[in-house]
Structure formats: C-alpha cells, structure tokens
Short mmCIF file of C-alpha atoms (C1' of nucleotides) in Angstrom, two decimals:
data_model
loop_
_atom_site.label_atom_id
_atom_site.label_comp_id
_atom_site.label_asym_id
_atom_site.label_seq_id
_atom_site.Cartn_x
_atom_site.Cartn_y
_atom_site.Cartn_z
CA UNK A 291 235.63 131.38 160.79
CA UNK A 292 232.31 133.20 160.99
CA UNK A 293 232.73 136.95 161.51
CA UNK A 294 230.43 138.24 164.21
CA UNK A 295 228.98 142.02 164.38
CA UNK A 296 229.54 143.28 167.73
CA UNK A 297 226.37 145.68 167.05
CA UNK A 298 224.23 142.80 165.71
CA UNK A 299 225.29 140.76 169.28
CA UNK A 300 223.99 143.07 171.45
CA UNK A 301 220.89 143.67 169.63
CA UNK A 302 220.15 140.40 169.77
CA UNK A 303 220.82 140.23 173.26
CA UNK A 304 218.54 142.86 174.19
CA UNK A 305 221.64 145.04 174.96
CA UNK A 306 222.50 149.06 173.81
CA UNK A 307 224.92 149.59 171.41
CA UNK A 308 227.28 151.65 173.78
CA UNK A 309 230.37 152.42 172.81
CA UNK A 310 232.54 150.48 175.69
CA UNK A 311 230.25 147.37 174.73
CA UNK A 312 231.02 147.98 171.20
CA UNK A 313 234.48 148.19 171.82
CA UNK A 314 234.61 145.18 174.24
CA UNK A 315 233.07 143.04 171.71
CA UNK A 316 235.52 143.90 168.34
CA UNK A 317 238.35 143.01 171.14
CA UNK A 318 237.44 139.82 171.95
CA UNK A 319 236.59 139.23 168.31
CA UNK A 320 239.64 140.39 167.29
CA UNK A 321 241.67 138.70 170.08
CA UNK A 322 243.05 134.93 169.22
CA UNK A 323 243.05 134.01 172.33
CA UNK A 324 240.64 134.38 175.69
CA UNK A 325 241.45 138.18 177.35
CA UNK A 326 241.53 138.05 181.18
CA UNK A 327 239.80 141.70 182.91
CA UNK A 328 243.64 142.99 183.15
CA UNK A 329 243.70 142.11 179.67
CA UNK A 330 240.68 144.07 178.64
CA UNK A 331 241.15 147.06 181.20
CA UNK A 332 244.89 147.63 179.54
CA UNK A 333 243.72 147.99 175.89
CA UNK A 334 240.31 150.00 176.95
CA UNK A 335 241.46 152.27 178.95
CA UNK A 336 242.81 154.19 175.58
CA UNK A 337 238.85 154.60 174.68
CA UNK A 338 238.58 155.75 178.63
CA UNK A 339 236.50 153.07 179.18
CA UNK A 340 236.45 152.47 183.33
CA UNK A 341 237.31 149.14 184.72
CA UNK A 342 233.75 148.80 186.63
CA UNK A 343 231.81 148.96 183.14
CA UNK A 344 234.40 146.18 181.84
CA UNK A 345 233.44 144.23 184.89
CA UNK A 346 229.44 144.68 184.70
CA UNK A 347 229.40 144.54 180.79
CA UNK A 348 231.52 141.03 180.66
CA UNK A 349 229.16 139.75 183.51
CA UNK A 350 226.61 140.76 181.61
CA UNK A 351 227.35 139.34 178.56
CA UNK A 352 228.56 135.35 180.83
CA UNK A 353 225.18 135.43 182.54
CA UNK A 354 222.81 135.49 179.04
CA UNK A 355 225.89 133.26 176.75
CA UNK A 356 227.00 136.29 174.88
CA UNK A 357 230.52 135.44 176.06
CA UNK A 358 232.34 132.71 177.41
CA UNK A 359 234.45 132.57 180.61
CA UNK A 360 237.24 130.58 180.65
CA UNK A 361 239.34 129.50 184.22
CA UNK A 362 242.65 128.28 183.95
CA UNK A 363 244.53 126.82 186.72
CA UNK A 364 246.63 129.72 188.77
CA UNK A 365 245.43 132.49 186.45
CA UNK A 366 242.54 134.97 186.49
CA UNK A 367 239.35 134.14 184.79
CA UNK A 368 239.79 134.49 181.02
CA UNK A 369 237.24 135.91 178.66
CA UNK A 370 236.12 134.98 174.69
CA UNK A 371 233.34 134.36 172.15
CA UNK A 372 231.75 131.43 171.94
CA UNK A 373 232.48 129.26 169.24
CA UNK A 374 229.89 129.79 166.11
CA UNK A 375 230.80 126.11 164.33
CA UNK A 376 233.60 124.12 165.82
CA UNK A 377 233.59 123.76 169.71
CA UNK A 378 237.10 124.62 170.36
CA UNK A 379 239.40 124.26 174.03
CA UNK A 380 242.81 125.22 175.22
CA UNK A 381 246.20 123.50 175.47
CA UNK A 382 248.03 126.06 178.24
CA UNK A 383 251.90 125.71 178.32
CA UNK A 384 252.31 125.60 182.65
CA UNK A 385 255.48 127.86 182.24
CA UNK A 386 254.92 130.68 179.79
CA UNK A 387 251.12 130.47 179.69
CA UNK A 388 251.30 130.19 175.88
CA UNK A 389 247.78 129.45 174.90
CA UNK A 390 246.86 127.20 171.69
CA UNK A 391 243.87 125.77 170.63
CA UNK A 392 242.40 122.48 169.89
CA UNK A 393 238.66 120.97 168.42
CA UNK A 394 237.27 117.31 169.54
CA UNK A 395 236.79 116.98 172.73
CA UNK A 396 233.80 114.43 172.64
CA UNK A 397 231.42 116.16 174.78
CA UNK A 398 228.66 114.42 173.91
CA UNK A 399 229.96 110.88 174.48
CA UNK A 400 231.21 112.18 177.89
CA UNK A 401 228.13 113.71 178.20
CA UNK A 402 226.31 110.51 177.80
CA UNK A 403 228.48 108.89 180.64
CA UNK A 404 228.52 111.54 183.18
CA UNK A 405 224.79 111.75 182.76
CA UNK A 406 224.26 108.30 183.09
CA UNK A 407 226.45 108.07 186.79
CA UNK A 408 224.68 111.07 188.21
CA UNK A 409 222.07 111.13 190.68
CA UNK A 410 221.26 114.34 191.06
CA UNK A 411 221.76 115.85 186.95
CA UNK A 412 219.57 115.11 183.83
CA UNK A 413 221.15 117.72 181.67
CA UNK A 414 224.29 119.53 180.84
CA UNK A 415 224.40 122.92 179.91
CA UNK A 416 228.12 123.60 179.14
CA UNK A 417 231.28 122.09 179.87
CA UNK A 418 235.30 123.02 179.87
CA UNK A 419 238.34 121.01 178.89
CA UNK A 420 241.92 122.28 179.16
CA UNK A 421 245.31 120.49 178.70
CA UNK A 422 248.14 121.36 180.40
CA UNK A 423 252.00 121.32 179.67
CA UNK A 424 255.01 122.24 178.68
CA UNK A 425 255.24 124.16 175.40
CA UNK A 426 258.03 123.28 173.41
CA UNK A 427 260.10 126.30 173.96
CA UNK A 428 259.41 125.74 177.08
CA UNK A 429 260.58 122.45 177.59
CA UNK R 148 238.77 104.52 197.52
CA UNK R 149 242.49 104.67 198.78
CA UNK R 150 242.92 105.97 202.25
CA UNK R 151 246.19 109.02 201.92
CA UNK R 152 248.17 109.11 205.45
CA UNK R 153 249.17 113.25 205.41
CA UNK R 154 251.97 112.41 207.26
CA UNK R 155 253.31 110.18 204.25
CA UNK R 156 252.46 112.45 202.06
CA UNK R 157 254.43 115.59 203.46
CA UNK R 158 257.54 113.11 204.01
CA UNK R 159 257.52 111.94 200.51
CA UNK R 160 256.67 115.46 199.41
CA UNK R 161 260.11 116.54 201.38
CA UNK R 162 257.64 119.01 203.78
CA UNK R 163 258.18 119.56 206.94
CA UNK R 164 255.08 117.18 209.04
CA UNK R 165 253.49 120.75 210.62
CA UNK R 166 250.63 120.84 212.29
CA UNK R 167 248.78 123.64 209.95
CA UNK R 168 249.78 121.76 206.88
CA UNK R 169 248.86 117.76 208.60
CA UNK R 170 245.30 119.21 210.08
CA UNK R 171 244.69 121.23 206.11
CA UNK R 172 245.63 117.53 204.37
CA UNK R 173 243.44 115.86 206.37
CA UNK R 174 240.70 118.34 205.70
CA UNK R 175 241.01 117.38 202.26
CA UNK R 176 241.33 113.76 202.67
CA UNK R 177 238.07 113.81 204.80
CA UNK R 178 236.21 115.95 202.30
CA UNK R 179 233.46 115.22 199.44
CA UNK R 180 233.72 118.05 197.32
CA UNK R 181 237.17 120.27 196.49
CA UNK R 182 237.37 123.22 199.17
CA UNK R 183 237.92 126.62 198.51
CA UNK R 184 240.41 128.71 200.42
CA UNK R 185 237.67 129.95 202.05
CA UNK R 186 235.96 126.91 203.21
CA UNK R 187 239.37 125.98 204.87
CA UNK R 188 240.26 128.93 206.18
CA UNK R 189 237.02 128.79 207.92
CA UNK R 190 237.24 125.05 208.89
CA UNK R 191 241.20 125.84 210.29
CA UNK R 192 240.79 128.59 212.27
CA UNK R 193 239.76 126.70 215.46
CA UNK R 194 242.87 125.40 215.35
CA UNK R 195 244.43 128.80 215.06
CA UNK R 196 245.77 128.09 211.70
CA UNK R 197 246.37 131.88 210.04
CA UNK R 198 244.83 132.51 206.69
CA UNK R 199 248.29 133.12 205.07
CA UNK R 200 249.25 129.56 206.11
CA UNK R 201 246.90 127.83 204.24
CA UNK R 202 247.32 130.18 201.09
CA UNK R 203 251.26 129.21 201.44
CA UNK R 204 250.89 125.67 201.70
CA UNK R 205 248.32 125.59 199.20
CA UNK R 206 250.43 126.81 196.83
CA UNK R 207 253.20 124.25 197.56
CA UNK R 208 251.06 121.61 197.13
CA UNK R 209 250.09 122.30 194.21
CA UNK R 210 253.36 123.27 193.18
CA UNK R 211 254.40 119.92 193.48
CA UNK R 212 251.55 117.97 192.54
CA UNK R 213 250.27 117.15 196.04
CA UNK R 214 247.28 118.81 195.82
CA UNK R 215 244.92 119.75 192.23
CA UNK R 216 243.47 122.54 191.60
CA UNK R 217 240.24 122.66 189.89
CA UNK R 218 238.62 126.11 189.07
CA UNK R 219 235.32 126.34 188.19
CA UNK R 220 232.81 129.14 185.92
CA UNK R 221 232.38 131.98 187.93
CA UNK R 222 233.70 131.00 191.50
CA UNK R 223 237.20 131.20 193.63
CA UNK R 224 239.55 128.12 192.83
CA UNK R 225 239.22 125.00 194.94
CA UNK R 226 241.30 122.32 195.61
CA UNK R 227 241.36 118.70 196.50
CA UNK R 228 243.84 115.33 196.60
CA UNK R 229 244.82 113.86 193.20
CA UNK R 230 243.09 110.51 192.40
CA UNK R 231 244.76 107.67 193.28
CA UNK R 232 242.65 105.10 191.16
CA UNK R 233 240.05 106.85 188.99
CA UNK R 234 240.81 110.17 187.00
CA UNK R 235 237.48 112.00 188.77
CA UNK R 236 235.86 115.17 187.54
CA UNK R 237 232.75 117.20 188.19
CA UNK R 238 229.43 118.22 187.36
CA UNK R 239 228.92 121.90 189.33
CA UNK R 240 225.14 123.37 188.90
CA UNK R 241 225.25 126.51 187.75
CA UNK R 242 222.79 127.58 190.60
CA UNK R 243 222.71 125.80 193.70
CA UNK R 244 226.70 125.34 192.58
CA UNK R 245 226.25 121.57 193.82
CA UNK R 246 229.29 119.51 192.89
CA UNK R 247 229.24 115.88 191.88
CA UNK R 248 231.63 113.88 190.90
CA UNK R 249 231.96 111.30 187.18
CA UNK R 250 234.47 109.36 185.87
CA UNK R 251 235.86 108.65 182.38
CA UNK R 252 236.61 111.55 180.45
CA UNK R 253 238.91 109.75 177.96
CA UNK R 254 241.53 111.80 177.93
CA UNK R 255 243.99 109.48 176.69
CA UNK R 256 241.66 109.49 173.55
CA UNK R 257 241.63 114.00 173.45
CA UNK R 258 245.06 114.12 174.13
CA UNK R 259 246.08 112.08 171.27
CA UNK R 260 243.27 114.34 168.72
CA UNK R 261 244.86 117.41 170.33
CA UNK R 262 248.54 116.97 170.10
CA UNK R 263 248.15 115.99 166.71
CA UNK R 264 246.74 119.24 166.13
CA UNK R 265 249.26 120.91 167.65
CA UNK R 266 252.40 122.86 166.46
CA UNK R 267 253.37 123.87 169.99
CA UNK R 268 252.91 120.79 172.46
CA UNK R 269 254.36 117.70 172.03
CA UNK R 270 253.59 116.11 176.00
CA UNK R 271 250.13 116.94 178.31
CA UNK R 272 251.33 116.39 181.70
CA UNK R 273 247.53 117.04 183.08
CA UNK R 274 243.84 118.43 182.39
CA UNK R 275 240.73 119.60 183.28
CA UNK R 276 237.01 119.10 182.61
CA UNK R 277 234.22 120.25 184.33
CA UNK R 278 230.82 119.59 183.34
CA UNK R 279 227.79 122.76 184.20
CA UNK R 280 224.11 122.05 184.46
CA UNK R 281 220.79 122.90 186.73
CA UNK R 282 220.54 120.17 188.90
CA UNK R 283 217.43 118.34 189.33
CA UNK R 284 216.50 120.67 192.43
CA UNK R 285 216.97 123.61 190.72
CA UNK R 286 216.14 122.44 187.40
"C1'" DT P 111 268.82 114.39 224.93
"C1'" DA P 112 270.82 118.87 223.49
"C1'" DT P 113 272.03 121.74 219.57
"C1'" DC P 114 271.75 123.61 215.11
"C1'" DC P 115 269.68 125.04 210.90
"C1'" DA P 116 266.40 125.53 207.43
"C1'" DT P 117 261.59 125.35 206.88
"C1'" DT P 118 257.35 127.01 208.28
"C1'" DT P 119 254.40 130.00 210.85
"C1'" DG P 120 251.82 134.16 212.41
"C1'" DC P 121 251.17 138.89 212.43
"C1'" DA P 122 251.07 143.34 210.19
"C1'" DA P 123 250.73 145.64 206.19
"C1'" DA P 124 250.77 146.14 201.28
"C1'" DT P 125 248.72 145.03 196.91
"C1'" DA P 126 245.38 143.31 193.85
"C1'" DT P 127 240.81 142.18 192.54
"C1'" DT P 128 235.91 142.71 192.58
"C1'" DT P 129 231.61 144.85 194.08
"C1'" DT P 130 228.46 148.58 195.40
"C1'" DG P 131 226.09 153.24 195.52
"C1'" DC P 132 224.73 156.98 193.17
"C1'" DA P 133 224.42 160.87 190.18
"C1'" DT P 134 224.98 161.60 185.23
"C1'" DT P 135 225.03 160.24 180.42
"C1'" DA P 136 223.29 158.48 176.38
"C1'" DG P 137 220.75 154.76 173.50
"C1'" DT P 138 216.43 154.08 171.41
"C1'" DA P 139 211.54 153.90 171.00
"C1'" DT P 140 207.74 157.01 170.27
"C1'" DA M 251 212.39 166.36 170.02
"C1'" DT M 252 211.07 164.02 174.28
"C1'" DA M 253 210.93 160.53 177.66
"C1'" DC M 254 212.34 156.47 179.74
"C1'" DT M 255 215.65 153.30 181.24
"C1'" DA M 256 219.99 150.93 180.47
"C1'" DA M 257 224.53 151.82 180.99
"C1'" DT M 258 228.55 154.58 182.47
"C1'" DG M 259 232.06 156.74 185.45
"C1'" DC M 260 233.81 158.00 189.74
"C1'" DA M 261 234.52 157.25 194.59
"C1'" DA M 262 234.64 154.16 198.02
"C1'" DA M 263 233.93 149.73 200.18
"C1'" DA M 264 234.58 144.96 200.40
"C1'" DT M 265 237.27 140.81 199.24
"C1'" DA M 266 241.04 138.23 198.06
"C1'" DT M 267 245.97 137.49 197.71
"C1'" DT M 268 250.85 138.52 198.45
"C1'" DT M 269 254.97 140.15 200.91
"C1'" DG M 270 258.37 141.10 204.75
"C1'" DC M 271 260.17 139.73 208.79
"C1'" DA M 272 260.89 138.06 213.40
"C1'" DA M 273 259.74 134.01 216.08
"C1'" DA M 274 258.69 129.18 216.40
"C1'" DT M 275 259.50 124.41 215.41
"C1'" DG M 276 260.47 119.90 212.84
"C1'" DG M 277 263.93 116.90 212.29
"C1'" DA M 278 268.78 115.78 211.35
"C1'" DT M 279 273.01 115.28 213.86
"C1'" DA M 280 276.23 115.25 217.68
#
DNA sequence: TATCCATTTGCAAATATTTTGCATTAGTAT
DNA sequence: ATACTAATGCAAAATATTTGCAAATGGATA
C-alpha cells in the first residue's frame, strides 16, 4: 500500500498546508477504516481543531476527489482516501458495525451494462458497493 | 412490475393496517424514484400525518425488511419497496441528482470474490451499489 | 356489537447534526 | 518583510432526528 503525504495532497490540490488539514489527512491515512465527522471531531479536538473546519475541510476535500465519502445504511456518512491501486469496498456486519474490506467488484463490466440501459447517462464517474451481514461474532 | 397491496404487506409484516403507515406504503408503491423523509413528510402532511410518524414507521420497515434503504453521496437517506423480480439499483447525477434505475449488478458473482476474502463474514444477507455520473443534461 | 389491550399516533420538547456569518489568523508568493 | 487570500474559530442559526407521554385506534375476543 502506497503511502500518501498529506502535505504533497494538498499541494496538489491547490490547498494550504494548515495544520487541521494536515492533521485531518495523516488520520484518515492512518485510519483502517472510513472515519465518520464524530469520528474525526473526537480525535481532533486534542489539536483544538473546531468541528466547523472538520466539516468545510472534508467537503472540501469530497467536492475536488481528495477524499472519498462513504454512506452506509443507518449510519452517518463515513470518510477515507481513495484507493491509489486496488479499488477496494466494504463488507459492514448489520449488528456491531464491524467494517472489513474487500477488492473486485467489477465496475467496469457493470459499468458497461448500466450504461448500455440508460437513457439519460453516457458516463460514470464513481460508483459504491457495500455488503451487508452478520459478522461472525455476531452471528 | 408486481403490484404490492400495503394492506398485505402490514398484515404479513404483523403491523397494525394504520392509516399514516397504509397512505406512506402507498406513497412508495406509487413512486419512481426512492423518497427521502423529506419528500414524504411533505407529500403526508395533507393528510395530517406528523413528521415523527413517518420517521417511526420508517424505521420499522426497514427494520424488518419491508422497506430498503438506499443512501446516496452527499444527500439524506431515501427509501423505497424491495424488488420483487429484478435486484434494481441506481445511477444518481452528481448535479441535477437525477436518479435512474439498472439492473444486474451480479452480486451473486461479488459476493462469492468477497467472502472468500474474508476472515470475518461467512453469509451477505444484502447490498448496495449506486452508480454517480453527469447526466446527459448536465453533462 | 361491546370491551379490552397493545400498538401506533401526535404533540411538545430534547438532542444531534450541519450550515452560515464574520472577524481574525496564518500560509505562501513576491 | 509585506500583502493577499484561503482557512480557521467562535457564536448562532438552521436542519434533522429522537424521546417521553398521554390519547387514539386497530383488531382480537367475548
């Protein structure tokens, strides 16, 4: 797995180094799994860091593809970087909320498909896939 | 496309045949697209139907499988009725947010990959996948 | 049909989440 | 070092969701 430089993102971006960006990036790098705002909020707030920056630097970062949002059913919006090789998805346990990971999801046959039954789309930008279940502790 | 009788539906369910939750099925029967909370809050209240109402039986229903949540990038959950023939999912532009719907999204197929990935999931009892793109208007 | 009981509802209020306005701070280019 | 603008923090507003509780009502049973 490719390491990414939080200060070489937002460069590239067109971004400012600031510190709560700085610090908002090495968590989600860091992180293993996607951080919901709460998430984010709980360990910034150490660094002082207000909750409004979290929210305008995260929407920041969705709108230009810096960071990925993730939406899982009955849970807040979820936040991570996007993949550098492997496009990877989520498996979600429906009683703990355990969160595991998993590669192949074939977006480009689907792609093909969807594309081809549409009226009103020529081209996909993105796409999501999440399973759902019981984790085995759970069930 | 199958035509669901809300009144069967609550029975089977073991609900109570109410008029908030018979007029919000049939909302959702008659529409196109998955509603938001929102959209049928607005479409109940000439019937006097309190916001908290729908937000309760929402929740049931899903609870239970009688209703499917599906939560797309950047906007308030929405719901709709499960398929009864064809596993359907969306294409949402990112813009206009226009929903469509596609088909096939071989699941069976991603399941299979992804479980035998995984060291914590052994069953999938459901999924998600969503498709984002400019459509043609906005493109 | 009348009665009973548990579910469901509506209203009020609490809580949680997200957005906005604005004065101040602080990157970074020159 | 200076200047310019993006970005921050704080306060407050706006939205969205949940909770408590008394009243209403569906539906099973007598």
């Amino acid at each position: 797995m490719q390491i990414r430089d939080p200060g070489a993102i937002l460069k590239n971006a067109g971004f400012r180094a600031t510190k709560p960006r700085l610090l908002l990036l090495e968590l989600l790098e860091k992180s293993h799994t996607p951080l919901s705002i709460h998430d984010i909020v709980a360990k910034l707030i150490n660094d002082d860091i207000d909750r409004v920056t979290v929210y305008r630097s995260i929407e920041a970062f969705v709108r230009i593809g810096v960071v990925r949002e993730v939406d899982f059913q009955g849970q807040l919006a979820r936040y991570e970087l996007p993949d550098t090789e492997y496009d990877h998805h989520h498996i979600v346990c429906t009683k703990c909320h355990k969160i595991e990971d998993f590669i192949g999801c074939d977006v480009e046959r689907i792609e093909k498909k969807a594309l081809h039954q549409s009226r009103s789309f020529s081209r996909i930008s993105s796409h999501s896939f999440d399973l759902y279940g019981l984790c085995n502790s759970c069930a």
